[in-house]
Amino acid sequence: MARADPTLAAIAGRVAAEQYELQIVAARIQDQAHNCTRFWVLGRDGSAAPTGDDKTALLFSVAHEPGALHRVLKPFADNRVSLCNIESRPLKERAWEYLFFLDLVGHVDEPRVARALAALRRRCHFVKVLGSYPAAPAPR
């Protein structure tokens, strides 16, 4: 959209500027030298087809009780699914309860990931799979 409309701009990396033939107006705008930002493309089409090197993003919430987070994460280990990121945010509706954002290595269509997600759904108040996508190459 930034390429087609001169009133728009994009914040993205050099590779994106090259791919979409965009002019770089300002480089290195981060406030930390080793900053690495992820960008998302959102759509309604569902997850991308498996590539063999994928990640899946999801949200979930659990009861605020001892061991709850351990119980919901254990099926990932049991099914040999590696977790690469987990973050928590407080729920606005309920004090001391949290929404967790999780990235895992694998695609929702892989049997081991599907088994882990099925177990997660049985143990959580809420689960939303945001989608699976090809893993980005490591930054240079």
C-alpha positions as YAML, in Angstrom:
chain: A
units: angstrom
residues:
- id: 1
  name: MET
  ca: [0.00, 0.00, 0.00]
- id: 2
  name: ALA
  ca: [2.89, 2.37, 0.76]
- id: 3
  name: ARG
  ca: [4.27, 1.86, -2.73]
- id: 4
  name: ALA
  ca: [0.91, 2.66, -4.37]
- id: 5
  name: ASP
  ca: [-0.06, 5.66, -2.24]
- id: 6
  name: PRO
  ca: [2.48, 8.49, -1.67]
- id: 7
  name: THR
  ca: [0.62, 9.65, 1.44]
- id: 8
  name: LEU
  ca: [1.40, 6.35, 3.21]
- id: 9
  name: ALA
  ca: [4.60, 5.04, 4.77]
- id: 10
  name: ALA
  ca: [5.72, 1.75, 6.27]
- id: 11
  name: ILE
  ca: [8.04, 0.80, 9.08]
- id: 12
  name: ALA
  ca: [9.88, -2.30, 7.97]
- id: 13
  name: GLY
  ca: [13.31, -3.73, 7.41]
- id: 14
  name: ARG
  ca: [15.65, -3.24, 4.47]
- id: 15
  name: VAL
  ca: [14.65, -6.59, 2.94]
- id: 16
  name: ALA
  ca: [10.99, -5.50, 2.83]
- id: 17
  name: ALA
  ca: [11.96, -2.19, 1.23]
- id: 18
  name: GLU
  ca: [13.89, -4.06, -1.46]
- id: 19
  name: GLN
  ca: [11.14, -6.63, -2.03]
- id: 20
  name: TYR
  ca: [8.41, -3.99, -2.40]
- id: 21
  name: GLU
  ca: [10.63, -1.43, -4.16]
- id: 22
  name: LEU
  ca: [10.19, 1.21, -1.46]
- id: 23
  name: GLN
  ca: [12.41, 4.22, -0.81]
- id: 24
  name: ILE
  ca: [14.07, 4.15, 2.61]
- id: 25
  name: VAL
  ca: [13.40, 7.55, 4.16]
- id: 26
  name: ALA
  ca: [15.04, 6.87, 7.55]
- id: 27
  name: ALA
  ca: [17.14, 3.88, 8.58]
- id: 28
  name: ARG
  ca: [18.02, 2.55, 12.03]
- id: 29
  name: ILE
  ca: [15.11, 4.24, 13.79]
- id: 30
  name: GLN
  ca: [15.16, 1.75, 16.69]
- id: 31
  name: ASP
  ca: [16.08, 2.92, 20.17]
- id: 32
  name: GLN
  ca: [18.07, -0.24, 20.95]
- id: 33
  name: ALA
  ca: [20.97, -1.34, 18.74]
- id: 34
  name: HIS
  ca: [20.02, -5.03, 18.82]
- id: 35
  name: ASN
  ca: [16.29, -4.47, 18.41]
- id: 36
  name: CYS
  ca: [14.51, -7.03, 16.23]
- id: 37
  name: THR
  ca: [10.85, -6.34, 15.45]
- id: 38
  name: ARG
  ca: [8.34, -8.83, 14.10]
- id: 39
  name: PHE
  ca: [5.72, -7.73, 11.62]
- id: 40
  name: TRP
  ca: [2.48, -9.56, 10.99]
- id: 41
  name: VAL
  ca: [0.28, -9.84, 7.96]
- id: 42
  name: LEU
  ca: [-3.28, -10.52, 9.07]
- id: 43
  name: GLY
  ca: [-5.89, -12.16, 6.90]
- id: 44
  name: ARG
  ca: [-9.06, -14.21, 6.91]
- id: 45
  name: ASP
  ca: [-7.78, -17.12, 4.83]
- id: 46
  name: GLY
  ca: [-6.53, -19.26, 7.72]
- id: 47
  name: SER
  ca: [-3.05, -20.62, 8.14]
- id: 48
  name: ALA
  ca: [-0.51, -20.90, 5.37]
- id: 49
  name: ALA
  ca: [0.22, -24.39, 4.07]
- id: 50
  name: PRO
  ca: [2.95, -26.26, 5.96]
- id: 51
  name: THR
  ca: [6.49, -25.64, 4.70]
- id: 52
  name: GLY
  ca: [8.41, -27.93, 7.04]
- id: 53
  name: ASP
  ca: [9.86, -24.89, 8.87]
- id: 54
  name: ASP
  ca: [6.86, -23.21, 10.48]
- id: 55
  name: LYS
  ca: [5.73, -21.48, 13.63]
- id: 56
  name: THR
  ca: [2.28, -21.15, 15.14]
- id: 57
  name: ALA
  ca: [0.98, -18.28, 17.29]
- id: 58
  name: LEU
  ca: [-1.82, -18.58, 19.82]
- id: 59
  name: LEU
  ca: [-3.48, -16.96, 22.82]
- id: 60
  name: PHE
  ca: [-4.80, -18.71, 25.92]
- id: 61
  name: SER
  ca: [-5.89, -18.07, 29.50]
- id: 62
  name: VAL
  ca: [-5.85, -20.36, 32.52]
- id: 63
  name: ALA
  ca: [-7.21, -20.37, 36.06]
- id: 64
  name: HIS
  ca: [-5.16, -18.40, 38.58]
- id: 65
  name: GLU
  ca: [-4.08, -21.32, 40.72]
- id: 66
  name: PRO
  ca: [-0.79, -23.05, 41.57]
- id: 67
  name: GLY
  ca: [0.49, -25.24, 38.75]
- id: 68
  name: ALA
  ca: [-2.05, -24.10, 36.15]
- id: 69
  name: LEU
  ca: [0.53, -22.81, 33.68]
- id: 70
  name: HIS
  ca: [2.65, -25.93, 34.14]
- id: 71
  name: ARG
  ca: [-0.36, -28.17, 33.43]
- id: 72
  name: VAL
  ca: [-1.20, -26.40, 30.16]
- id: 73
  name: LEU
  ca: [2.40, -26.30, 28.92]
- id: 74
  name: LYS
  ca: [3.23, -29.94, 29.71]
- id: 75
  name: PRO
  ca: [1.43, -31.37, 26.61]
- id: 76
  name: PHE
  ca: [3.83, -29.39, 24.40]
- id: 77
  name: ALA
  ca: [6.81, -31.16, 26.00]
- id: 78
  name: ASP
  ca: [4.98, -34.51, 25.94]
- id: 79
  name: ASN
  ca: [4.45, -34.11, 22.17]
- id: 80
  name: ARG
  ca: [7.97, -32.77, 21.48]
- id: 81
  name: VAL
  ca: [6.72, -29.31, 20.46]
- id: 82
  name: SER
  ca: [9.25, -26.57, 21.16]
- id: 83
  name: LEU
  ca: [8.03, -23.26, 22.51]
- id: 84
  name: CYS
  ca: [9.97, -20.24, 21.31]
- id: 85
  name: ASN
  ca: [8.12, -17.37, 22.99]
- id: 86
  name: ILE
  ca: [5.63, -16.90, 25.79]
- id: 87
  name: GLU
  ca: [4.38, -13.58, 27.14]
- id: 88
  name: SER
  ca: [1.64, -12.69, 29.60]
- id: 89
  name: ARG
  ca: [-0.72, -9.74, 29.77]
- id: 90
  name: PRO
  ca: [-3.21, -9.09, 32.59]
- id: 91
  name: LEU
  ca: [-6.86, -9.68, 31.76]
- id: 92
  name: LYS
  ca: [-8.91, -6.50, 32.08]
- id: 93
  name: GLU
  ca: [-12.01, -8.41, 33.12]
- id: 94
  name: ARG
  ca: [-10.54, -10.44, 36.01]
- id: 95
  name: ALA
  ca: [-7.92, -9.35, 38.53]
- id: 96
  name: TRP
  ca: [-4.85, -11.59, 38.83]
- id: 97
  name: GLU
  ca: [-5.68, -13.59, 35.69]
- id: 98
  name: TYR
  ca: [-3.65, -13.41, 32.52]
- id: 99
  name: LEU
  ca: [-3.82, -13.87, 28.78]
- id: 100
  name: PHE
  ca: [-0.77, -15.69, 27.44]
- id: 101
  name: PHE
  ca: [0.64, -15.18, 23.95]
- id: 102
  name: LEU
  ca: [2.67, -18.18, 22.79]
- id: 103
  name: ASP
  ca: [4.74, -19.02, 19.71]
- id: 104
  name: LEU
  ca: [5.62, -22.64, 19.04]
- id: 105
  name: VAL
  ca: [7.75, -24.39, 16.45]
- id: 106
  name: GLY
  ca: [5.52, -26.35, 14.11]
- id: 107
  name: HIS
  ca: [2.32, -26.09, 12.08]
- id: 108
  name: VAL
  ca: [-1.27, -26.66, 13.30]
- id: 109
  name: ASP
  ca: [-1.62, -29.41, 10.68]
- id: 110
  name: GLU
  ca: [1.24, -31.47, 12.15]
- id: 111
  name: PRO
  ca: [-0.13, -34.34, 14.28]
- id: 112
  name: ARG
  ca: [2.16, -33.60, 17.25]
- id: 113
  name: VAL
  ca: [1.08, -29.94, 17.30]
- id: 114
  name: ALA
  ca: [-2.59, -30.89, 16.89]
- id: 115
  name: ARG
  ca: [-2.35, -33.30, 19.86]
- id: 116
  name: ALA
  ca: [-0.72, -30.63, 22.05]
- id: 117
  name: LEU
  ca: [-3.36, -28.04, 21.08]
- id: 118
  name: ALA
  ca: [-6.19, -30.49, 21.80]
- id: 119
  name: ALA
  ca: [-4.79, -31.04, 25.30]
- id: 120
  name: LEU
  ca: [-4.34, -27.28, 25.75]
- id: 121
  name: ARG
  ca: [-8.00, -26.66, 24.86]
- id: 122
  name: ARG
  ca: [-9.13, -29.17, 27.51]
- id: 123
  name: ARG
  ca: [-7.12, -27.37, 30.20]
- id: 124
  name: CYS
  ca: [-7.75, -23.67, 29.43]
- id: 125
  name: HIS
  ca: [-10.55, -21.16, 29.91]
- id: 126
  name: PHE
  ca: [-9.84, -19.74, 26.45]
- id: 127
  name: VAL
  ca: [-7.67, -20.73, 23.44]
- id: 128
  name: LYS
  ca: [-7.38, -18.89, 20.14]
- id: 129
  name: VAL
  ca: [-4.97, -20.13, 17.46]
- id: 130
  name: LEU
  ca: [-3.89, -17.03, 15.54]
- id: 131
  name: GLY
  ca: [-2.34, -19.07, 12.75]
- id: 132
  name: SER
  ca: [0.67, -20.91, 11.40]
- id: 133
  name: TYR
  ca: [3.23, -19.27, 9.16]
- id: 134
  name: PRO
  ca: [6.62, -19.97, 7.61]
- id: 135
  name: ALA
  ca: [9.43, -19.25, 10.06]
- id: 136
  name: ALA
  ca: [11.52, -16.23, 9.17]
- id: 137
  name: PRO
  ca: [15.22, -16.71, 8.58]
- id: 138
  name: ALA
  ca: [17.46, -15.71, 11.47]
- id: 139
  name: PRO
  ca: [18.53, -12.03, 11.33]
- id: 140
  name: ARG
  ca: [21.90, -11.40, 9.73]
...
